[in-house]
mmCIF file of C-alpha atoms in Angstrom:
data_model
loop_
_atom_site.group_PDB
_atom_site.id
_atom_site.type_symbol
_atom_site.label_atom_id
_atom_site.label_comp_id
_atom_site.label_asym_id
_atom_site.label_seq_id
_atom_site.Cartn_x
_atom_site.Cartn_y
_atom_site.Cartn_z
ATOM 1 C CA UNK A 256 0.000 0.000 0.000
ATOM 2 C CA UNK A 257 3.074 2.287 -0.194
ATOM 3 C CA UNK A 258 1.926 4.213 -3.229
ATOM 4 C CA UNK A 259 2.319 8.010 -3.351
ATOM 5 C CA UNK A 260 -0.878 9.941 -4.014
ATOM 6 C CA UNK A 261 -1.772 13.611 -4.270
ATOM 7 C CA UNK A 262 -3.890 15.372 -1.600
ATOM 8 C CA UNK A 263 -7.226 14.389 -3.059
ATOM 9 C CA UNK A 264 -5.803 11.068 -3.908
ATOM 10 C CA UNK A 265 -5.001 10.421 -0.211
ATOM 11 C CA UNK A 266 -8.622 11.020 0.832
ATOM 12 C CA UNK A 267 -9.737 8.677 -1.920
ATOM 13 C CA UNK A 268 -7.232 6.074 -0.697
ATOM 14 C CA UNK A 269 -8.513 6.387 2.892
ATOM 15 C CA UNK A 270 -12.072 5.868 1.743
ATOM 16 C CA UNK A 271 -10.965 2.887 -0.238
ATOM 17 C CA UNK A 272 -9.182 1.395 2.795
ATOM 18 C CA UNK A 273 -12.246 1.952 5.012
ATOM 19 C CA UNK A 274 -14.479 0.345 2.407
ATOM 20 C CA UNK A 275 -12.084 -2.558 2.077
ATOM 21 C CA UNK A 276 -11.886 -3.123 5.856
ATOM 22 C CA UNK A 277 -15.665 -3.044 6.110
ATOM 23 C CA UNK A 278 -16.060 -5.623 3.362
ATOM 24 C CA UNK A 279 -13.275 -7.733 4.778
ATOM 25 C CA UNK A 280 -14.959 -7.990 8.165
ATOM 26 C CA UNK A 281 -17.434 -10.361 6.578
ATOM 27 C CA UNK A 282 -14.493 -12.549 5.397
ATOM 28 C CA UNK A 283 -12.950 -15.071 7.964
ATOM 29 C CA UNK A 284 -10.378 -13.718 10.456
ATOM 30 C CA UNK A 285 -7.347 -15.121 8.637
ATOM 31 C CA UNK A 286 -7.669 -12.393 6.000
ATOM 32 C CA UNK A 287 -7.843 -9.346 8.309
ATOM 33 C CA UNK A 288 -5.515 -6.386 7.861
ATOM 34 C CA UNK A 289 -3.411 -5.507 10.907
ATOM 35 C CA UNK A 290 -3.685 -1.774 11.098
ATOM 36 C CA UNK A 291 -2.248 -1.277 14.641
ATOM 37 C CA UNK A 292 1.436 -1.170 15.644
ATOM 38 C CA UNK A 293 3.225 -4.395 16.579
ATOM 39 C CA UNK A 294 2.124 -5.582 20.067
ATOM 40 C CA UNK A 295 3.929 -8.717 21.182
ATOM 41 C CA UNK A 296 1.508 -9.820 23.876
ATOM 42 C CA UNK A 297 2.369 -12.536 26.373
ATOM 43 C CA UNK A 298 0.463 -15.634 25.489
ATOM 44 C CA UNK A 299 2.213 -18.381 27.475
ATOM 45 C CA UNK A 300 -0.034 -20.627 29.589
ATOM 46 C CA UNK A 301 -2.848 -18.080 29.620
ATOM 47 C CA UNK A 302 -6.537 -18.580 28.975
ATOM 48 C CA UNK A 303 -8.117 -15.374 27.675
ATOM 49 C CA UNK A 304 -11.374 -14.221 29.183
ATOM 50 C CA UNK A 305 -14.312 -15.258 27.028
ATOM 51 C CA UNK A 306 -18.074 -15.445 27.337
ATOM 52 C CA UNK A 307 -18.084 -17.170 30.744
ATOM 53 C CA UNK A 308 -19.042 -20.678 29.687
ATOM 54 C CA UNK A 309 -15.562 -22.271 29.714
ATOM 55 C CA UNK A 310 -14.792 -24.132 33.019
ATOM 56 C CA UNK A 311 -11.198 -23.651 34.104
ATOM 57 C CA UNK A 312 -9.197 -25.288 36.923
ATOM 58 C CA UNK A 313 -7.050 -23.349 39.443
ATOM 59 C CA UNK A 314 -3.885 -24.432 37.656
ATOM 60 C CA UNK A 315 -5.082 -23.284 34.235
ATOM 61 C CA UNK A 316 -6.617 -20.040 35.471
ATOM 62 C CA UNK A 317 -3.358 -18.568 36.831
ATOM 63 C CA UNK A 318 -0.730 -17.386 34.337
ATOM 64 C CA UNK A 319 2.946 -18.268 34.906
ATOM 65 C CA UNK A 320 3.952 -15.067 36.681
ATOM 66 C CA UNK A 321 1.931 -16.345 39.650
ATOM 67 C CA UNK A 322 4.263 -19.325 40.154
ATOM 68 C CA UNK A 323 5.743 -19.196 43.699
ATOM 69 C CA UNK A 324 3.044 -16.676 44.658
ATOM 70 C CA UNK A 325 -0.272 -18.380 44.000
ATOM 71 C CA UNK A 326 0.884 -21.548 42.257
ATOM 72 C CA UNK A 327 3.374 -24.263 43.059
ATOM 73 C CA UNK A 328 5.741 -26.122 40.793
ATOM 74 C CA UNK A 329 4.563 -29.030 38.698
ATOM 75 C CA UNK A 330 7.958 -30.659 38.389
ATOM 76 C CA UNK A 331 10.217 -30.754 41.446
ATOM 77 C CA UNK A 332 13.859 -31.673 41.032
ATOM 78 C CA UNK A 333 17.206 -30.203 41.970
ATOM 79 C CA UNK A 334 18.805 -29.742 38.560
ATOM 80 C CA UNK A 335 17.669 -26.110 38.150
ATOM 81 C CA UNK A 336 19.390 -25.034 41.351
ATOM 82 C CA UNK A 337 22.643 -23.115 41.418
ATOM 83 C CA UNK A 338 25.654 -25.267 40.416
ATOM 84 C CA UNK A 339 23.545 -28.360 39.759
ATOM 85 C CA UNK A 340 23.547 -30.247 36.463
ATOM 86 C CA UNK A 341 21.151 -32.386 34.468
ATOM 87 C CA UNK A 342 18.313 -29.934 33.780
ATOM 88 C CA UNK A 343 17.851 -30.915 30.154
ATOM 89 C CA UNK A 344 17.643 -34.653 30.887
ATOM 90 C CA UNK A 345 15.091 -34.119 33.653
ATOM 91 C CA UNK A 346 12.991 -31.891 31.388
ATOM 92 C CA UNK A 347 12.955 -34.460 28.601
ATOM 93 C CA UNK A 348 11.998 -37.201 31.091
ATOM 94 C CA UNK A 349 9.199 -35.018 32.428
ATOM 95 C CA UNK A 350 7.791 -34.355 28.970
ATOM 96 C CA UNK A 351 7.828 -38.044 28.157
ATOM 97 C CA UNK A 352 6.142 -38.982 31.436
ATOM 98 C CA UNK A 353 3.408 -36.386 30.949
ATOM 99 C CA UNK A 354 2.642 -37.556 27.425
ATOM 100 C CA UNK A 355 2.801 -41.213 28.460
ATOM 101 C CA UNK A 356 0.342 -40.777 31.291
ATOM 102 C CA UNK A 357 -1.928 -38.554 29.232
ATOM 103 C CA UNK A 358 -2.138 -41.374 26.720
ATOM 104 C CA UNK A 359 -2.398 -44.299 29.172
ATOM 105 C CA UNK A 360 -5.099 -42.700 31.285
ATOM 106 C CA UNK A 361 -6.875 -41.128 28.368
ATOM 107 C CA UNK A 362 -9.672 -38.764 29.325
ATOM 108 C CA UNK A 363 -9.104 -39.356 33.035
ATOM 109 C CA UNK A 364 -6.691 -36.625 34.035
ATOM 110 C CA UNK A 365 -8.434 -33.945 36.065
ATOM 111 C CA UNK A 366 -5.393 -31.724 36.425
ATOM 112 C CA UNK A 367 -1.756 -31.453 35.420
ATOM 113 C CA UNK A 368 0.650 -34.087 36.736
ATOM 114 C CA UNK A 369 3.036 -33.295 39.566
ATOM 115 C CA UNK A 370 6.386 -35.066 39.187
ATOM 116 C CA UNK A 371 8.697 -35.271 42.196
ATOM 117 C CA UNK A 372 12.159 -36.723 42.456
ATOM 118 C CA UNK A 373 13.290 -37.937 45.861
ATOM 119 C CA UNK A 374 16.799 -39.348 45.697
ATOM 120 C CA UNK A 375 16.643 -42.133 43.162
ATOM 121 C CA UNK A 376 12.876 -42.390 43.169
ATOM 122 C CA UNK A 377 10.429 -40.858 40.737
ATOM 123 C CA UNK A 378 7.054 -40.021 42.252
ATOM 124 C CA UNK A 379 4.214 -39.151 39.903
ATOM 125 C CA UNK A 380 1.248 -37.524 41.630
ATOM 126 C CA UNK A 381 -1.922 -37.583 39.574
ATOM 127 C CA UNK A 382 -5.519 -36.568 39.942
ATOM 128 C CA UNK A 383 -7.997 -38.710 38.011
ATOM 129 C CA UNK A 384 -11.727 -38.584 37.439
ATOM 130 C CA UNK A 385 -13.797 -41.636 38.320
ATOM 131 C CA UNK A 386 -14.823 -42.577 34.814
ATOM 132 C CA UNK A 387 -13.510 -46.151 34.777
ATOM 133 C CA UNK A 388 -14.005 -48.891 37.423
ATOM 134 C CA UNK A 389 -11.390 -49.127 40.171
ATOM 135 C CA UNK A 390 -9.854 -52.466 39.122
ATOM 136 C CA UNK A 391 -9.004 -51.031 35.695
ATOM 137 C CA UNK A 392 -7.385 -48.023 37.342
ATOM 138 C CA UNK A 393 -5.301 -50.297 39.579
ATOM 139 C CA UNK A 394 -4.103 -52.227 36.566
ATOM 140 C CA UNK A 395 -3.122 -49.066 34.672
ATOM 141 C CA UNK A 396 -1.277 -47.714 37.701
ATOM 142 C CA UNK A 397 0.710 -50.941 38.096
ATOM 143 C CA UNK A 398 1.406 -51.075 34.380
ATOM 144 C CA UNK A 399 2.646 -47.454 34.353
ATOM 145 C CA UNK A 400 4.855 -47.969 37.397
ATOM 146 C CA UNK A 401 6.514 -51.110 36.017
ATOM 147 C CA UNK A 402 6.990 -49.759 32.512
ATOM 148 C CA UNK A 403 8.407 -46.412 33.618
ATOM 149 C CA UNK A 404 10.727 -48.116 36.107
ATOM 150 C CA UNK A 405 12.134 -50.204 33.266
ATOM 151 C CA UNK A 406 12.536 -47.122 31.069
ATOM 152 C CA UNK A 407 14.295 -44.984 33.626
ATOM 153 C CA UNK A 408 16.017 -47.701 35.671
ATOM 154 C CA UNK A 409 14.753 -46.254 38.939
ATOM 155 C CA UNK A 410 11.832 -46.988 41.294
ATOM 156 C CA UNK A 411 8.704 -45.230 40.070
ATOM 157 C CA UNK A 412 5.725 -44.671 42.354
ATOM 158 C CA UNK A 413 2.356 -43.204 41.556
ATOM 159 C CA UNK A 414 0.368 -41.323 44.148
ATOM 160 C CA UNK A 415 -3.133 -41.176 42.830
ATOM 161 C CA UNK A 416 -6.214 -39.369 43.999
ATOM 162 C CA UNK A 417 -9.574 -39.716 42.316
ATOM 163 C CA UNK A 418 -12.190 -37.048 42.057
ATOM 164 C CA UNK A 419 -15.757 -37.270 40.805
ATOM 165 C CA UNK A 420 -15.494 -34.375 38.318
ATOM 166 C CA UNK A 421 -12.883 -31.875 37.322
ATOM 167 C CA UNK A 422 -12.606 -29.277 40.073
ATOM 168 C CA UNK A 423 -13.645 -26.002 38.517
ATOM 169 C CA UNK A 424 -12.127 -22.792 39.873
ATOM 170 C CA UNK A 425 -13.962 -20.337 37.632
ATOM 171 C CA UNK A 426 -15.672 -19.934 34.293
ATOM 172 C CA UNK A 427 -13.934 -17.787 31.698
ATOM 173 C CA UNK B 32 -12.951 -56.315 75.361
ATOM 174 C CA UNK B 33 -12.109 -54.895 71.977
ATOM 175 C CA UNK B 34 -9.408 -52.576 73.342
ATOM 176 C CA UNK B 35 -7.625 -55.464 75.051
ATOM 177 C CA UNK B 36 -7.750 -57.387 71.810
ATOM 178 C CA UNK B 37 -6.289 -54.342 70.075
ATOM 179 C CA UNK B 38 -3.273 -54.191 72.389
ATOM 180 C CA UNK B 39 -2.616 -57.893 72.242
ATOM 181 C CA UNK B 40 -2.901 -58.162 68.524
ATOM 182 C CA UNK B 41 -0.741 -55.102 67.929
ATOM 183 C CA UNK B 42 2.066 -56.699 69.892
ATOM 184 C CA UNK B 43 1.616 -59.978 68.100
ATOM 185 C CA UNK B 44 1.792 -58.294 64.708
ATOM 186 C CA UNK B 45 4.958 -56.520 65.765
ATOM 187 C CA UNK B 46 6.391 -59.857 66.731
ATOM 188 C CA UNK B 47 5.357 -61.272 63.376
ATOM 189 C CA UNK B 48 7.433 -58.643 61.623
ATOM 190 C CA UNK B 49 10.443 -58.847 63.905
ATOM 191 C CA UNK B 50 10.540 -62.606 63.953
ATOM 192 C CA UNK B 51 9.920 -62.569 60.193
ATOM 193 C CA UNK B 52 7.991 -65.789 60.251
ATOM 194 C CA UNK B 53 7.067 -66.736 56.721
ATOM 195 C CA UNK B 54 3.569 -65.804 55.678
ATOM 196 C CA UNK B 55 2.910 -69.312 54.389
ATOM 197 C CA UNK B 56 3.157 -70.869 57.819
ATOM 198 C CA UNK B 57 0.280 -68.720 58.913
ATOM 199 C CA UNK B 58 -0.437 -65.970 61.272
ATOM 200 C CA UNK B 59 -1.238 -68.292 64.135
ATOM 201 C CA UNK B 60 2.327 -69.566 64.383
ATOM 202 C CA UNK B 61 3.593 -66.032 64.859
ATOM 203 C CA UNK B 62 1.205 -65.571 67.738
ATOM 204 C CA UNK B 63 2.534 -68.756 69.335
ATOM 205 C CA UNK B 64 6.096 -67.491 68.937
ATOM 206 C CA UNK B 65 5.458 -64.167 70.667
ATOM 207 C CA UNK B 66 3.799 -65.852 73.601
ATOM 208 C CA UNK B 67 7.104 -66.620 75.240
ATOM 209 C CA UNK B 68 8.987 -63.375 74.666
ATOM 210 C CA UNK B 69 9.638 -60.385 76.834
ATOM 211 C CA UNK B 70 6.526 -58.497 75.759
ATOM 212 C CA UNK B 71 4.346 -60.723 77.929
ATOM 213 C CA UNK B 72 6.857 -61.232 80.735
ATOM 214 C CA UNK B 73 5.273 -58.890 83.242
ATOM 215 C CA UNK B 74 1.658 -59.847 82.672
ATOM 216 C CA UNK B 75 2.038 -63.524 81.877
ATOM 217 C CA UNK B 76 -1.336 -64.633 83.129
ATOM 218 C CA UNK B 77 -3.302 -61.815 81.572
ATOM 219 C CA UNK B 78 -1.306 -62.123 78.364
ATOM 220 C CA UNK B 79 -1.920 -65.844 78.304
ATOM 221 C CA UNK B 80 -5.643 -65.445 78.304
ATOM 222 C CA UNK B 81 -5.431 -62.550 75.846
ATOM 223 C CA UNK B 82 -3.365 -64.655 73.478
ATOM 224 C CA UNK B 83 -5.701 -67.586 73.905
ATOM 225 C CA UNK B 84 -8.710 -65.427 73.104
ATOM 226 C CA UNK B 85 -6.806 -64.022 70.130
ATOM 227 C CA UNK B 86 -6.046 -67.502 68.880
ATOM 228 C CA UNK B 87 -9.712 -68.406 69.078
ATOM 229 C CA UNK B 88 -10.574 -65.178 67.310
ATOM 230 C CA UNK B 89 -8.066 -65.916 64.544
ATOM 231 C CA UNK B 90 -9.354 -69.407 63.980
ATOM 232 C CA UNK B 91 -12.818 -68.001 63.542
ATOM 233 C CA UNK B 92 -11.719 -65.347 61.064
ATOM 234 C CA UNK B 93 -9.033 -67.305 59.144
ATOM 235 C CA UNK B 94 -7.124 -64.485 57.520
ATOM 236 C CA UNK B 95 -5.870 -65.434 54.077
ATOM 237 C CA UNK B 96 -2.334 -64.649 52.963
ATOM 238 C CA UNK B 97 -2.805 -61.354 51.141
ATOM 239 C CA UNK B 98 -4.740 -59.835 53.988
ATOM 240 C CA UNK B 99 -1.939 -60.408 56.446
ATOM 241 C CA UNK B 100 0.252 -58.479 54.066
ATOM 242 C CA UNK B 101 -2.314 -55.686 54.200
ATOM 243 C CA UNK B 102 -2.103 -55.776 57.981
ATOM 244 C CA UNK B 103 1.646 -55.458 57.825
ATOM 245 C CA UNK B 104 1.189 -52.500 55.485
ATOM 246 C CA UNK B 105 -1.113 -50.877 57.979
ATOM 247 C CA UNK B 106 1.358 -51.379 60.806
ATOM 248 C CA UNK B 107 4.192 -49.918 58.802
ATOM 249 C CA UNK B 108 2.140 -46.915 57.688
ATOM 250 C CA UNK B 109 1.145 -46.307 61.265
ATOM 251 C CA UNK B 110 -2.553 -46.195 60.391
ATOM 252 C CA UNK B 111 -3.844 -49.156 62.290
ATOM 253 C CA UNK B 112 -7.551 -49.447 61.599
ATOM 254 C CA UNK B 113 -7.693 -52.663 63.545
ATOM 255 C CA UNK B 114 -11.165 -52.585 65.048
ATOM 256 C CA UNK B 115 -12.779 -52.234 61.629
ATOM 257 C CA UNK B 116 -10.614 -54.897 60.048
ATOM 258 C CA UNK B 117 -11.400 -57.437 62.721
ATOM 259 C CA UNK B 118 -15.125 -57.102 62.118
ATOM 260 C CA UNK B 119 -14.908 -57.423 58.344
ATOM 261 C CA UNK B 120 -12.587 -60.148 57.063
ATOM 262 C CA UNK B 121 -12.480 -58.578 53.584
ATOM 263 C CA UNK B 122 -10.176 -55.593 53.990
ATOM 264 C CA UNK B 123 -10.675 -52.595 51.750
ATOM 265 C CA UNK B 124 -7.348 -50.882 51.393
ATOM 266 C CA UNK B 125 -8.734 -47.394 51.076
ATOM 267 C CA UNK B 126 -5.803 -45.845 52.897
ATOM 268 C CA UNK B 127 -3.112 -47.343 50.643
ATOM 269 C CA UNK B 128 -4.390 -47.117 47.082
ATOM 270 C CA UNK B 129 -1.409 -48.833 45.490
ATOM 271 C CA UNK B 130 -0.019 -51.597 47.643
ATOM 272 C CA UNK B 131 3.364 -52.395 46.220
ATOM 273 C CA UNK B 132 5.643 -54.986 47.698
ATOM 274 C CA UNK B 133 6.335 -54.512 51.366
ATOM 275 C CA UNK B 134 10.066 -54.194 51.782
ATOM 276 C CA UNK B 135 11.174 -55.612 55.130
ATOM 277 C CA UNK B 136 13.871 -53.215 56.260
ATOM 278 C CA UNK B 137 16.731 -55.364 57.492
ATOM 279 C CA UNK B 138 17.668 -54.469 61.036
ATOM 280 C CA UNK B 139 21.076 -52.748 60.829
ATOM 281 C CA UNK B 140 23.937 -54.904 62.052
ATOM 282 C CA UNK B 141 25.875 -53.292 64.881
ATOM 283 C CA UNK B 142 29.612 -53.752 64.330
ATOM 284 C CA UNK B 143 32.057 -53.453 67.219
ATOM 285 C CA UNK B 144 35.637 -52.639 66.232
ATOM 286 C CA UNK B 145 38.762 -51.684 68.134
ATOM 287 C CA UNK B 146 39.663 -48.897 65.679
ATOM 288 C CA UNK B 147 39.180 -45.442 67.172
ATOM 289 C CA UNK B 148 36.202 -43.604 65.709
ATOM 290 C CA UNK B 149 36.745 -40.601 63.429
ATOM 291 C CA UNK B 150 36.165 -37.267 65.184
ATOM 292 C CA UNK B 151 34.734 -34.227 63.467
ATOM 293 C CA UNK B 152 35.439 -30.680 64.598
ATOM 294 C CA UNK B 153 32.386 -29.497 62.673
ATOM 295 C CA UNK B 154 29.951 -30.740 60.068
ATOM 296 C CA UNK B 155 28.480 -28.025 57.811
ATOM 297 C CA UNK B 156 25.307 -28.764 55.917
ATOM 298 C CA UNK B 157 24.281 -26.368 53.146
ATOM 299 C CA UNK B 158 20.742 -26.841 51.855
ATOM 300 C CA UNK B 159 19.604 -25.254 48.583
ATOM 301 C CA UNK B 160 16.078 -24.942 47.254
ATOM 302 C CA UNK B 161 13.748 -22.938 45.077
ATOM 303 C CA UNK B 162 11.138 -22.379 47.784
ATOM 304 C CA UNK B 163 11.973 -20.467 50.955
ATOM 305 C CA UNK B 164 9.003 -21.924 52.856
ATOM 306 C CA UNK B 165 10.227 -25.475 52.220
ATOM 307 C CA UNK B 166 13.670 -24.566 53.565
ATOM 308 C CA UNK B 167 12.057 -22.968 56.648
ATOM 309 C CA UNK B 168 10.214 -26.172 57.459
ATOM 310 C CA UNK B 169 13.344 -28.254 56.828
ATOM 311 C CA UNK B 170 15.264 -25.982 59.210
ATOM 312 C CA UNK B 171 12.641 -26.562 61.876
ATOM 313 C CA UNK B 172 12.897 -30.319 61.324
ATOM 314 C CA UNK B 173 16.725 -30.340 61.468
ATOM 315 C CA UNK B 174 16.995 -28.198 64.591
ATOM 316 C CA UNK B 175 14.376 -30.287 66.359
ATOM 317 C CA UNK B 176 16.098 -33.543 65.391
ATOM 318 C CA UNK B 177 19.492 -32.260 66.538
ATOM 319 C CA UNK B 178 18.065 -31.029 69.835
ATOM 320 C CA UNK B 179 16.382 -34.367 70.495
ATOM 321 C CA UNK B 180 19.549 -36.299 69.711
ATOM 322 C CA UNK B 181 21.720 -33.945 71.783
ATOM 323 C CA UNK B 182 23.813 -32.743 68.840
ATOM 324 C CA UNK B 183 25.353 -29.302 69.273
ATOM 325 C CA UNK B 184 24.180 -26.798 66.652
ATOM 326 C CA UNK B 185 26.384 -23.736 66.650
ATOM 327 C CA UNK B 186 24.630 -21.605 64.042
ATOM 328 C CA UNK B 187 21.846 -21.650 61.476
ATOM 329 C CA UNK B 188 22.526 -19.062 58.778
ATOM 330 C CA UNK B 189 20.638 -17.935 55.740
ATOM 331 C CA UNK B 190 23.084 -16.891 52.985
ATOM 332 C CA UNK B 191 21.716 -14.463 50.432
ATOM 333 C CA UNK B 192 19.655 -15.906 47.590
ATOM 334 C CA UNK B 193 21.139 -16.159 44.108
ATOM 335 C CA UNK B 194 19.062 -15.282 41.064
ATOM 336 C CA UNK B 195 20.100 -16.505 37.619
ATOM 337 C CA UNK B 196 18.402 -14.451 34.869
ATOM 338 C CA UNK B 197 18.003 -15.199 31.185
ATOM 339 C CA UNK B 198 16.853 -12.644 28.638
ATOM 340 C CA UNK B 199 15.431 -14.113 25.435
ATOM 341 C CA UNK B 200 13.721 -12.709 22.379
ATOM 342 C CA UNK B 201 9.964 -12.835 22.711
ATOM 343 C CA UNK B 202 9.221 -13.416 19.063
ATOM 344 C CA UNK B 203 10.343 -16.169 16.718
ATOM 345 C CA UNK B 204 11.378 -13.715 13.976
ATOM 346 C CA UNK B 205 12.690 -10.093 14.341
ATOM 347 C CA UNK B 206 11.112 -7.742 16.950
ATOM 348 C CA UNK B 207 14.401 -7.240 18.716
ATOM 349 C CA UNK B 208 13.013 -4.649 21.114
ATOM 350 C CA UNK B 209 10.576 -7.107 22.724
ATOM 351 C CA UNK B 210 12.190 -9.598 25.036
ATOM 352 C CA UNK B 211 11.223 -12.027 27.790
ATOM 353 C CA UNK B 212 13.097 -12.511 31.056
ATOM 354 C CA UNK B 213 13.172 -15.761 33.037
ATOM 355 C CA UNK B 214 14.859 -16.221 36.382
ATOM 356 C CA UNK B 215 15.806 -19.125 38.626
ATOM 357 C CA UNK B 216 16.058 -18.349 42.324
ATOM 358 C CA UNK B 217 18.138 -20.449 44.700
ATOM 359 C CA UNK B 218 17.631 -19.969 48.434
ATOM 360 C CA UNK B 219 20.191 -21.302 50.919
ATOM 361 C CA UNK B 220 20.303 -22.455 54.522
ATOM 362 C CA UNK B 221 23.484 -23.323 56.429
ATOM 363 C CA UNK B 222 23.589 -25.584 59.492
ATOM 364 C CA UNK B 223 26.729 -26.121 61.539
ATOM 365 C CA UNK B 224 27.065 -29.012 63.972
ATOM 366 C CA UNK B 225 30.052 -29.118 66.324
ATOM 367 C CA UNK B 226 32.071 -31.959 67.834
ATOM 368 C CA UNK B 227 30.530 -35.091 66.374
ATOM 369 C CA UNK B 228 31.865 -38.621 66.256
ATOM 370 C CA UNK B 229 32.043 -40.442 62.950
ATOM 371 C CA UNK B 230 29.237 -42.871 63.684
ATOM 372 C CA UNK B 231 26.936 -40.114 64.987
ATOM 373 C CA UNK B 232 27.644 -38.026 61.918
ATOM 374 C CA UNK B 233 26.961 -40.952 59.596
ATOM 375 C CA UNK B 234 23.643 -41.832 61.205
ATOM 376 C CA UNK B 235 22.452 -38.247 61.611
ATOM 377 C CA UNK B 236 23.344 -37.293 58.038
ATOM 378 C CA UNK B 237 21.597 -40.387 56.713
ATOM 379 C CA UNK B 238 18.494 -39.430 58.671
ATOM 380 C CA UNK B 239 18.587 -35.880 57.312
ATOM 381 C CA UNK B 240 19.152 -37.062 53.759
ATOM 382 C CA UNK B 241 16.324 -39.570 53.867
ATOM 383 C CA UNK B 242 13.986 -36.776 54.893
ATOM 384 C CA UNK B 243 15.124 -34.235 52.323
ATOM 385 C CA UNK B 244 12.112 -32.816 50.526
ATOM 386 C CA UNK B 245 11.971 -33.076 46.729
ATOM 387 C CA UNK B 246 13.533 -30.142 44.909
ATOM 388 C CA UNK B 247 16.040 -29.524 47.701
ATOM 389 C CA UNK B 248 19.749 -30.264 47.368
ATOM 390 C CA UNK B 249 22.274 -30.715 50.157
ATOM 391 C CA UNK B 250 26.042 -30.188 50.348
ATOM 392 C CA UNK B 251 27.944 -31.513 53.344
ATOM 393 C CA UNK B 252 31.395 -30.352 54.476
ATOM 394 C CA UNK B 253 33.084 -32.268 57.269
ATOM 395 C CA UNK B 254 36.095 -30.978 59.174
ATOM 396 C CA UNK B 255 37.990 -33.846 60.746
ATOM 397 C CA UNK B 256 40.256 -33.778 63.789
ATOM 398 C CA UNK B 257 43.463 -35.748 63.326
ATOM 399 C CA UNK B 258 46.252 -36.530 65.726
ATOM 400 C CA UNK B 259 49.397 -34.446 65.066
ATOM 401 C CA UNK B 260 52.059 -36.693 63.405
ATOM 402 C CA UNK B 261 54.981 -37.543 65.708
ATOM 403 C CA UNK B 262 57.724 -36.043 63.545
ATOM 404 C CA UNK B 263 56.145 -32.571 63.868
ATOM 405 C CA UNK B 264 55.614 -32.749 67.641
ATOM 406 C CA UNK B 265 59.136 -31.711 68.514
ATOM 407 C CA UNK B 266 60.579 -28.578 66.834
ATOM 408 C CA UNK B 267 63.591 -29.171 64.557
ATOM 409 C CA UNK B 268 65.983 -26.776 66.345
ATOM 410 C CA UNK B 269 65.831 -28.972 69.436
ATOM 411 C CA UNK B 270 67.014 -32.091 67.615
ATOM 412 C CA UNK B 271 69.749 -30.622 65.282
ATOM 413 C CA UNK B 272 72.294 -29.487 67.995
ATOM 414 C CA UNK B 273 72.195 -33.062 69.383
ATOM 415 C CA UNK B 274 73.079 -34.413 65.919
ATOM 416 C CA UNK B 275 75.956 -31.877 65.562
ATOM 417 C CA UNK B 276 77.221 -32.851 68.981
ATOM 418 C CA UNK B 277 77.011 -36.530 68.089
ATOM 419 C CA UNK B 278 78.834 -35.959 64.740
ATOM 420 C CA UNK B 279 81.520 -33.905 66.525
#
């Protein structure tokens, strides 16, 4: 749109732009013109306020700058401390464990996993909904513990709590 | 009646663990074993009838193998819901959701040696963590443990926290003026214990390390006391004139 016009030409161009933007509003959002300056908003781990029909848990509702103030840590290990090593390996393990459990207990997770490392042991604390019968849950827990202990060559324990429905903090 | 049964059975279960009678032989045999030990020495007659009533009770209930393991779990966890379990033979392990294998901790062997024990002038324990509240509670635990065991704590310091900051670009492409900052905070706590023996230090440090919360790291510095070597005891200028005299 960097074309040089005369004075009258500019007014014409403005009208044309306004007309174009009005017509384009009917077109899907992907085709909109960005007419404001660049605003790099924070969008990490945030749920934007909507109509008020979306249920949101306490963990999801608070953005990451509330960690250590209103939120705790989801993954607790010592490798991010001063003069401690192994942060990358622990992070990769954590990602794998989260995806593994999300897939094994599909549709059952009520909240994010909490992964703790005590010495050699890996403790996975999970909150599940009561959608499947208890004996199936026991089997999946045992299966996860054994399989993960073989993967990571360390004792793996799961501390599980079940809840009837997802605990809703607010509606956004 | 039920409370007496509770006491008697608790002691019998404890004996079952200590004696480590095999589960296959049955729970009743363990009860027979404990009958003659020190637990029932003082109240032999009362204990006798308690044990007899217990035996009758057991025969009526006939605990199968896996349930005795549940009982052992309960004893270990410290949550002994005995009265309920006695009434209903089928135990619902609501307290322990996942009952893994019960690991019988081997009683530590006490070794007696003639070697003199190592002596420590001081043992410094530096604890690092991300959360100051966690370190506060760990400090309370350590000071209480040391006080109970009679270990001398000289000082508990809190060195200043260290913050490691990273500044990264916010956007994937260009927009150099917009950045994001992340930081990692490490809080510290320093404990100093004075005049410990080697065995005390070993046991106490093991206890502290077993109870370290997750996400907390510990560094231990031990300062040992050694006997001065004999060749340094006497100053050199005392011995040299004797040598010169002897050579002359």
